[in-house]
Amino acid sequence: ANMPRVPKRDARDARDAQTAAKRVNRGQSQFLAALEKTVVDRRWDLTEHRDGAVCTSRTIKSMSAWSSLWPCIREFLQNTIDHLQLYDSRLAGLHPAVELLWDSAEHSYRFMLESEELCRVAAPSETRIVIEQAYTFPLHPRALDTGVHDRTKASAATAGGFGDGFKTAALALLTDKLK
């Protein structure tokens, strides 16, 4: 059979596309491996935990900067974005291995790695927001400690300490419920 000849340029473009696809797949594999390593590194035996009070050295009191729900929601979302490494600071945008999809029927954003959902943020009603996150682990009770030095927060572009915003947001929600 007489097959049409592929021009050299088209063949080169096809090779370039294959090379780019391999690079993307390798980037996605590396991204996923890093998430899996994070979970393994932070595992702890749940049987080590004993019921009882955990002294946090924090006072539950109302804070004017955290008086609405938005600062708390923003903090929880920021923790999810940081933990899953969804933001690439070098690109000042979404990590190239991750795709962000909007689902108008569910009113949700889905952060996807190929067909795997890394995170889903949904607002199913006017009074409810849901943050579902993969590649997570139970927080150790020591995560509630105050004043833990965080070496990753040493530059002027970062704030807080180890989980400080998370703990402050949780307390703000508690004080709101106590009013």
PDB file of C-alpha atoms in Angstrom:
ATOM      1  CA  ALA A   1       0.000   0.000   0.000  1.00  0.00           C
ATOM      2  CA  ASN A   2       1.108   3.458  -0.773  1.00  0.00           C
ATOM      3  CA  MET A   3       1.363   5.251   2.585  1.00  0.00           C
ATOM      4  CA  PRO A   4       1.705   9.011   2.549  1.00  0.00           C
ATOM      5  CA  ARG A   5       5.110  10.111   3.704  1.00  0.00           C
ATOM      6  CA  VAL A   6       5.219  12.058   6.961  1.00  0.00           C
ATOM      7  CA  PRO A   7       7.091  15.290   6.478  1.00  0.00           C
ATOM      8  CA  LYS A   8      10.201  15.605   8.639  1.00  0.00           C
ATOM      9  CA  ARG A   9       8.761  18.545  10.504  1.00  0.00           C
ATOM     10  CA  ASP A  10       5.611  16.606  11.512  1.00  0.00           C
ATOM     11  CA  ALA A  11       7.742  13.667  12.653  1.00  0.00           C
ATOM     12  CA  ARG A  12       9.931  16.027  14.700  1.00  0.00           C
ATOM     13  CA  ASP A  13       6.806  17.650  16.208  1.00  0.00           C
ATOM     14  CA  ALA A  14       5.467  14.195  17.102  1.00  0.00           C
ATOM     15  CA  ARG A  15       8.775  13.283  18.794  1.00  0.00           C
ATOM     16  CA  ASP A  16       8.757  16.601  20.661  1.00  0.00           C
ATOM     17  CA  ALA A  17       5.185  15.922  21.839  1.00  0.00           C
ATOM     18  CA  GLN A  18       6.161  12.429  23.022  1.00  0.00           C
ATOM     19  CA  THR A  19       9.179  13.825  24.884  1.00  0.00           C
ATOM     20  CA  ALA A  20       6.992  16.489  26.525  1.00  0.00           C
ATOM     21  CA  ALA A  21       4.413  13.844  27.510  1.00  0.00           C
ATOM     22  CA  LYS A  22       7.146  11.697  29.091  1.00  0.00           C
ATOM     23  CA  ARG A  23       8.400  14.742  31.003  1.00  0.00           C
ATOM     24  CA  VAL A  24       4.867  15.487  32.286  1.00  0.00           C
ATOM     25  CA  ASN A  25       4.335  11.840  33.318  1.00  0.00           C
ATOM     26  CA  ARG A  26       7.716  11.813  35.104  1.00  0.00           C
ATOM     27  CA  GLY A  27       6.791  15.091  36.846  1.00  0.00           C
ATOM     28  CA  GLN A  28       3.451  13.647  37.948  1.00  0.00           C
ATOM     29  CA  SER A  29       5.133  10.475  39.209  1.00  0.00           C
ATOM     30  CA  GLN A  30       7.677  12.503  41.192  1.00  0.00           C
ATOM     31  CA  PHE A  31       4.914  14.708  42.607  1.00  0.00           C
ATOM     32  CA  LEU A  32       2.903  11.658  43.722  1.00  0.00           C
ATOM     33  CA  ALA A  33       5.993   9.972  45.210  1.00  0.00           C
ATOM     34  CA  ALA A  34       6.706  13.106  47.282  1.00  0.00           C
ATOM     35  CA  LEU A  35       3.128  13.097  48.655  1.00  0.00           C
ATOM     36  CA  GLU A  36       3.358   9.401  49.537  1.00  0.00           C
ATOM     37  CA  LYS A  37       6.715   9.973  51.286  1.00  0.00           C
ATOM     38  CA  THR A  38       5.184  12.783  53.349  1.00  0.00           C
ATOM     39  CA  VAL A  39       2.479  10.443  54.629  1.00  0.00           C
ATOM     40  CA  VAL A  40       5.003   7.702  55.450  1.00  0.00           C
ATOM     41  CA  ASP A  41       7.350  10.163  57.200  1.00  0.00           C
ATOM     42  CA  ARG A  42       4.566  11.458  59.457  1.00  0.00           C
ATOM     43  CA  ARG A  43       2.971   8.145  60.414  1.00  0.00           C
ATOM     44  CA  TRP A  44       2.717   7.372  64.069  1.00  0.00           C
ATOM     45  CA  ASP A  45       1.202   4.540  66.031  1.00  0.00           C
ATOM     46  CA  LEU A  46      -2.291   5.568  67.115  1.00  0.00           C
ATOM     47  CA  THR A  47      -2.052   3.172  70.055  1.00  0.00           C
ATOM     48  CA  GLU A  48       0.595   5.515  71.531  1.00  0.00           C
ATOM     49  CA  HIS A  49      -2.121   8.101  72.140  1.00  0.00           C
ATOM     50  CA  ARG A  50      -3.800   8.070  75.517  1.00  0.00           C
ATOM     51  CA  ASP A  51      -7.138   9.729  76.164  1.00  0.00           C
ATOM     52  CA  GLY A  52      -6.977  12.839  78.267  1.00  0.00           C
ATOM     53  CA  ALA A  53      -6.266  16.519  78.148  1.00  0.00           C
ATOM     54  CA  VAL A  54      -3.474  18.008  76.078  1.00  0.00           C
ATOM     55  CA  CYS A  55      -1.969  21.153  77.569  1.00  0.00           C
ATOM     56  CA  THR A  56      -1.573  23.626  74.696  1.00  0.00           C
ATOM     57  CA  SER A  57      -0.627  26.737  76.673  1.00  0.00           C
ATOM     58  CA  ARG A  58      -3.290  28.614  74.722  1.00  0.00           C
ATOM     59  CA  THR A  59      -6.193  30.589  76.062  1.00  0.00           C
ATOM     60  CA  ILE A  60      -9.538  30.282  74.317  1.00  0.00           C
ATOM     61  CA  LYS A  61     -10.622  33.877  73.873  1.00  0.00           C
ATOM     62  CA  SER A  62     -12.173  35.949  71.136  1.00  0.00           C
ATOM     63  CA  MET A  63      -9.745  37.549  68.662  1.00  0.00           C
ATOM     64  CA  SER A  64     -10.899  40.490  66.562  1.00  0.00           C
ATOM     65  CA  ALA A  65      -8.774  39.536  63.518  1.00  0.00           C
ATOM     66  CA  TRP A  66     -10.454  36.106  63.498  1.00  0.00           C
ATOM     67  CA  SER A  67     -14.008  37.252  64.226  1.00  0.00           C
ATOM     68  CA  SER A  68     -15.534  36.036  60.957  1.00  0.00           C
ATOM     69  CA  LEU A  69     -15.414  32.608  59.338  1.00  0.00           C
ATOM     70  CA  TRP A  70     -13.316  33.754  56.373  1.00  0.00           C
ATOM     71  CA  PRO A  71      -9.906  33.903  58.157  1.00  0.00           C
ATOM     72  CA  CYS A  72     -10.468  30.372  59.505  1.00  0.00           C
ATOM     73  CA  ILE A  73     -11.525  28.973  56.130  1.00  0.00           C
ATOM     74  CA  ARG A  74      -8.604  30.734  54.405  1.00  0.00           C
ATOM     75  CA  GLU A  75      -6.186  29.212  56.920  1.00  0.00           C
ATOM     76  CA  PHE A  76      -7.547  25.676  56.507  1.00  0.00           C
ATOM     77  CA  LEU A  77      -7.380  26.039  52.715  1.00  0.00           C
ATOM     78  CA  GLN A  78      -3.824  27.390  52.927  1.00  0.00           C
ATOM     79  CA  ASN A  79      -2.773  24.416  55.051  1.00  0.00           C
ATOM     80  CA  THR A  80      -4.265  22.035  52.485  1.00  0.00           C
ATOM     81  CA  ILE A  81      -2.517  23.835  49.612  1.00  0.00           C
ATOM     82  CA  ASP A  82       0.803  23.802  51.496  1.00  0.00           C
ATOM     83  CA  HIS A  83       0.569  20.172  52.604  1.00  0.00           C
ATOM     84  CA  LEU A  84      -0.347  18.862  49.149  1.00  0.00           C
ATOM     85  CA  GLN A  85       2.167  21.224  47.485  1.00  0.00           C
ATOM     86  CA  LEU A  86      -0.522  22.405  45.052  1.00  0.00           C
ATOM     87  CA  TYR A  87       1.143  25.809  44.638  1.00  0.00           C
ATOM     88  CA  ASP A  88       4.515  26.096  42.917  1.00  0.00           C
ATOM     89  CA  SER A  89       6.254  29.222  44.230  1.00  0.00           C
ATOM     90  CA  ARG A  90       8.790  29.180  41.377  1.00  0.00           C
ATOM     91  CA  LEU A  91       5.941  29.536  38.889  1.00  0.00           C
ATOM     92  CA  ALA A  92       3.741  31.624  41.190  1.00  0.00           C
ATOM     93  CA  GLY A  93       0.845  29.357  40.319  1.00  0.00           C
ATOM     94  CA  LEU A  94      -0.596  25.889  40.326  1.00  0.00           C
ATOM     95  CA  HIS A  95       1.934  23.050  40.354  1.00  0.00           C
ATOM     96  CA  PRO A  96       2.381  21.890  36.722  1.00  0.00           C
ATOM     97  CA  ALA A  97       1.535  18.270  37.600  1.00  0.00           C
ATOM     98  CA  VAL A  98      -1.844  19.325  39.021  1.00  0.00           C
ATOM     99  CA  GLU A  99      -5.011  20.261  37.164  1.00  0.00           C
ATOM    100  CA  LEU A 100      -7.747  22.408  38.722  1.00  0.00           C
ATOM    101  CA  LEU A 101     -11.305  21.567  37.657  1.00  0.00           C
ATOM    102  CA  TRP A 102     -14.554  23.371  38.442  1.00  0.00           C
ATOM    103  CA  ASP A 103     -17.698  21.259  38.906  1.00  0.00           C
ATOM    104  CA  SER A 104     -20.664  23.620  38.588  1.00  0.00           C
ATOM    105  CA  ALA A 105     -23.210  20.942  39.556  1.00  0.00           C
ATOM    106  CA  GLU A 106     -21.456  20.332  42.904  1.00  0.00           C
ATOM    107  CA  HIS A 107     -20.139  23.881  43.328  1.00  0.00           C
ATOM    108  CA  SER A 108     -16.700  22.412  43.882  1.00  0.00           C
ATOM    109  CA  TYR A 109     -13.102  22.758  42.833  1.00  0.00           C
ATOM    110  CA  ARG A 110     -11.130  19.563  42.342  1.00  0.00           C
ATOM    111  CA  PHE A 111      -7.345  19.426  42.315  1.00  0.00           C
ATOM    112  CA  MET A 112      -6.487  16.434  40.137  1.00  0.00           C
ATOM    113  CA  LEU A 113      -3.366  14.461  39.304  1.00  0.00           C
ATOM    114  CA  GLU A 114      -4.483  12.685  36.144  1.00  0.00           C
ATOM    115  CA  SER A 115      -7.628  10.825  37.283  1.00  0.00           C
ATOM    116  CA  GLU A 116      -6.750  10.958  41.000  1.00  0.00           C
ATOM    117  CA  GLU A 117      -8.396  13.568  43.184  1.00  0.00           C
ATOM    118  CA  LEU A 118      -5.886  15.189  45.544  1.00  0.00           C
ATOM    119  CA  CYS A 119      -8.292  17.666  47.066  1.00  0.00           C
ATOM    120  CA  ARG A 120     -11.892  18.796  46.716  1.00  0.00           C
ATOM    121  CA  VAL A 121     -13.257  22.079  48.025  1.00  0.00           C
ATOM    122  CA  ALA A 122     -17.042  22.274  47.796  1.00  0.00           C
ATOM    123  CA  ALA A 123     -19.761  24.663  48.890  1.00  0.00           C
ATOM    124  CA  PRO A 124     -22.857  22.447  48.711  1.00  0.00           C
ATOM    125  CA  SER A 125     -25.004  25.132  50.354  1.00  0.00           C
ATOM    126  CA  GLU A 126     -24.760  28.733  51.492  1.00  0.00           C
ATOM    127  CA  THR A 127     -23.891  27.620  55.022  1.00  0.00           C
ATOM    128  CA  ARG A 128     -21.547  24.710  54.370  1.00  0.00           C
ATOM    129  CA  ILE A 129     -18.039  24.271  52.989  1.00  0.00           C
ATOM    130  CA  VAL A 130     -16.300  20.910  52.647  1.00  0.00           C
ATOM    131  CA  ILE A 131     -12.543  20.391  52.266  1.00  0.00           C
ATOM    132  CA  GLU A 132     -11.594  16.815  51.415  1.00  0.00           C
ATOM    133  CA  GLN A 133      -7.900  16.063  51.239  1.00  0.00           C
ATOM    134  CA  ALA A 134      -6.031  12.928  50.166  1.00  0.00           C
ATOM    135  CA  TYR A 135      -2.528  12.026  51.333  1.00  0.00           C
ATOM    136  CA  THR A 136      -3.162  13.039  54.892  1.00  0.00           C
ATOM    137  CA  PHE A 137      -2.591  11.399  58.245  1.00  0.00           C
ATOM    138  CA  PRO A 138      -3.853  11.673  61.827  1.00  0.00           C
ATOM    139  CA  LEU A 139      -2.404  14.669  63.612  1.00  0.00           C
ATOM    140  CA  HIS A 140      -0.303  13.775  66.591  1.00  0.00           C
ATOM    141  CA  PRO A 141      -1.542  15.432  69.809  1.00  0.00           C
ATOM    142  CA  ARG A 142       1.829  17.247  69.985  1.00  0.00           C
ATOM    143  CA  ALA A 143       0.672  19.188  66.901  1.00  0.00           C
ATOM    144  CA  LEU A 144      -1.380  21.247  69.354  1.00  0.00           C
ATOM    145  CA  ASP A 145       1.762  22.445  71.162  1.00  0.00           C
ATOM    146  CA  THR A 146       2.465  26.159  71.050  1.00  0.00           C
ATOM    147  CA  GLY A 147       5.793  27.779  70.206  1.00  0.00           C
ATOM    148  CA  VAL A 148       7.199  25.003  68.035  1.00  0.00           C
ATOM    149  CA  HIS A 149      10.013  26.425  65.887  1.00  0.00           C
ATOM    150  CA  ASP A 150       9.453  25.906  62.150  1.00  0.00           C
ATOM    151  CA  ARG A 151      12.667  26.111  60.109  1.00  0.00           C
ATOM    152  CA  THR A 152      10.624  26.479  56.894  1.00  0.00           C
ATOM    153  CA  LYS A 153       9.299  29.826  58.131  1.00  0.00           C
ATOM    154  CA  ALA A 154      12.652  31.599  58.300  1.00  0.00           C
ATOM    155  CA  SER A 155      12.162  34.056  55.434  1.00  0.00           C
ATOM    156  CA  ALA A 156      10.271  37.323  55.275  1.00  0.00           C
ATOM    157  CA  ALA A 157       7.829  35.731  52.806  1.00  0.00           C
ATOM    158  CA  THR A 158       6.411  33.345  55.436  1.00  0.00           C
ATOM    159  CA  ALA A 159       4.500  33.807  58.658  1.00  0.00           C
ATOM    160  CA  GLY A 160       3.633  31.951  61.823  1.00  0.00           C
ATOM    161  CA  GLY A 161       5.232  28.874  63.264  1.00  0.00           C
ATOM    162  CA  PHE A 162       4.544  25.168  63.072  1.00  0.00           C
ATOM    163  CA  GLY A 163       0.775  25.014  62.520  1.00  0.00           C
ATOM    164  CA  ASP A 164       0.242  28.293  64.352  1.00  0.00           C
ATOM    165  CA  GLY A 165      -2.456  29.530  61.974  1.00  0.00           C
ATOM    166  CA  PHE A 166      -4.271  26.193  62.081  1.00  0.00           C
ATOM    167  CA  LYS A 167      -4.334  26.257  65.885  1.00  0.00           C
ATOM    168  CA  THR A 168      -5.444  29.886  65.945  1.00  0.00           C
ATOM    169  CA  ALA A 169      -8.229  29.174  63.416  1.00  0.00           C
ATOM    170  CA  ALA A 170      -9.438  26.194  65.466  1.00  0.00           C
ATOM    171  CA  LEU A 171      -9.505  28.339  68.607  1.00  0.00           C
ATOM    172  CA  ALA A 172     -11.357  31.117  66.774  1.00  0.00           C
ATOM    173  CA  LEU A 173     -14.025  28.621  65.768  1.00  0.00           C
ATOM    174  CA  LEU A 174     -14.255  27.393  69.356  1.00  0.00           C
ATOM    175  CA  THR A 175     -14.704  30.921  70.725  1.00  0.00           C
ATOM    176  CA  ASP A 176     -17.374  31.598  68.130  1.00  0.00           C
ATOM    177  CA  LYS A 177     -19.272  28.535  69.376  1.00  0.00           C
ATOM    178  CA  LEU A 178     -18.858  29.647  72.993  1.00  0.00           C
ATOM    179  CA  LYS A 179     -20.509  33.071  72.466  1.00  0.00           C
TER     180      LYS A 179
END
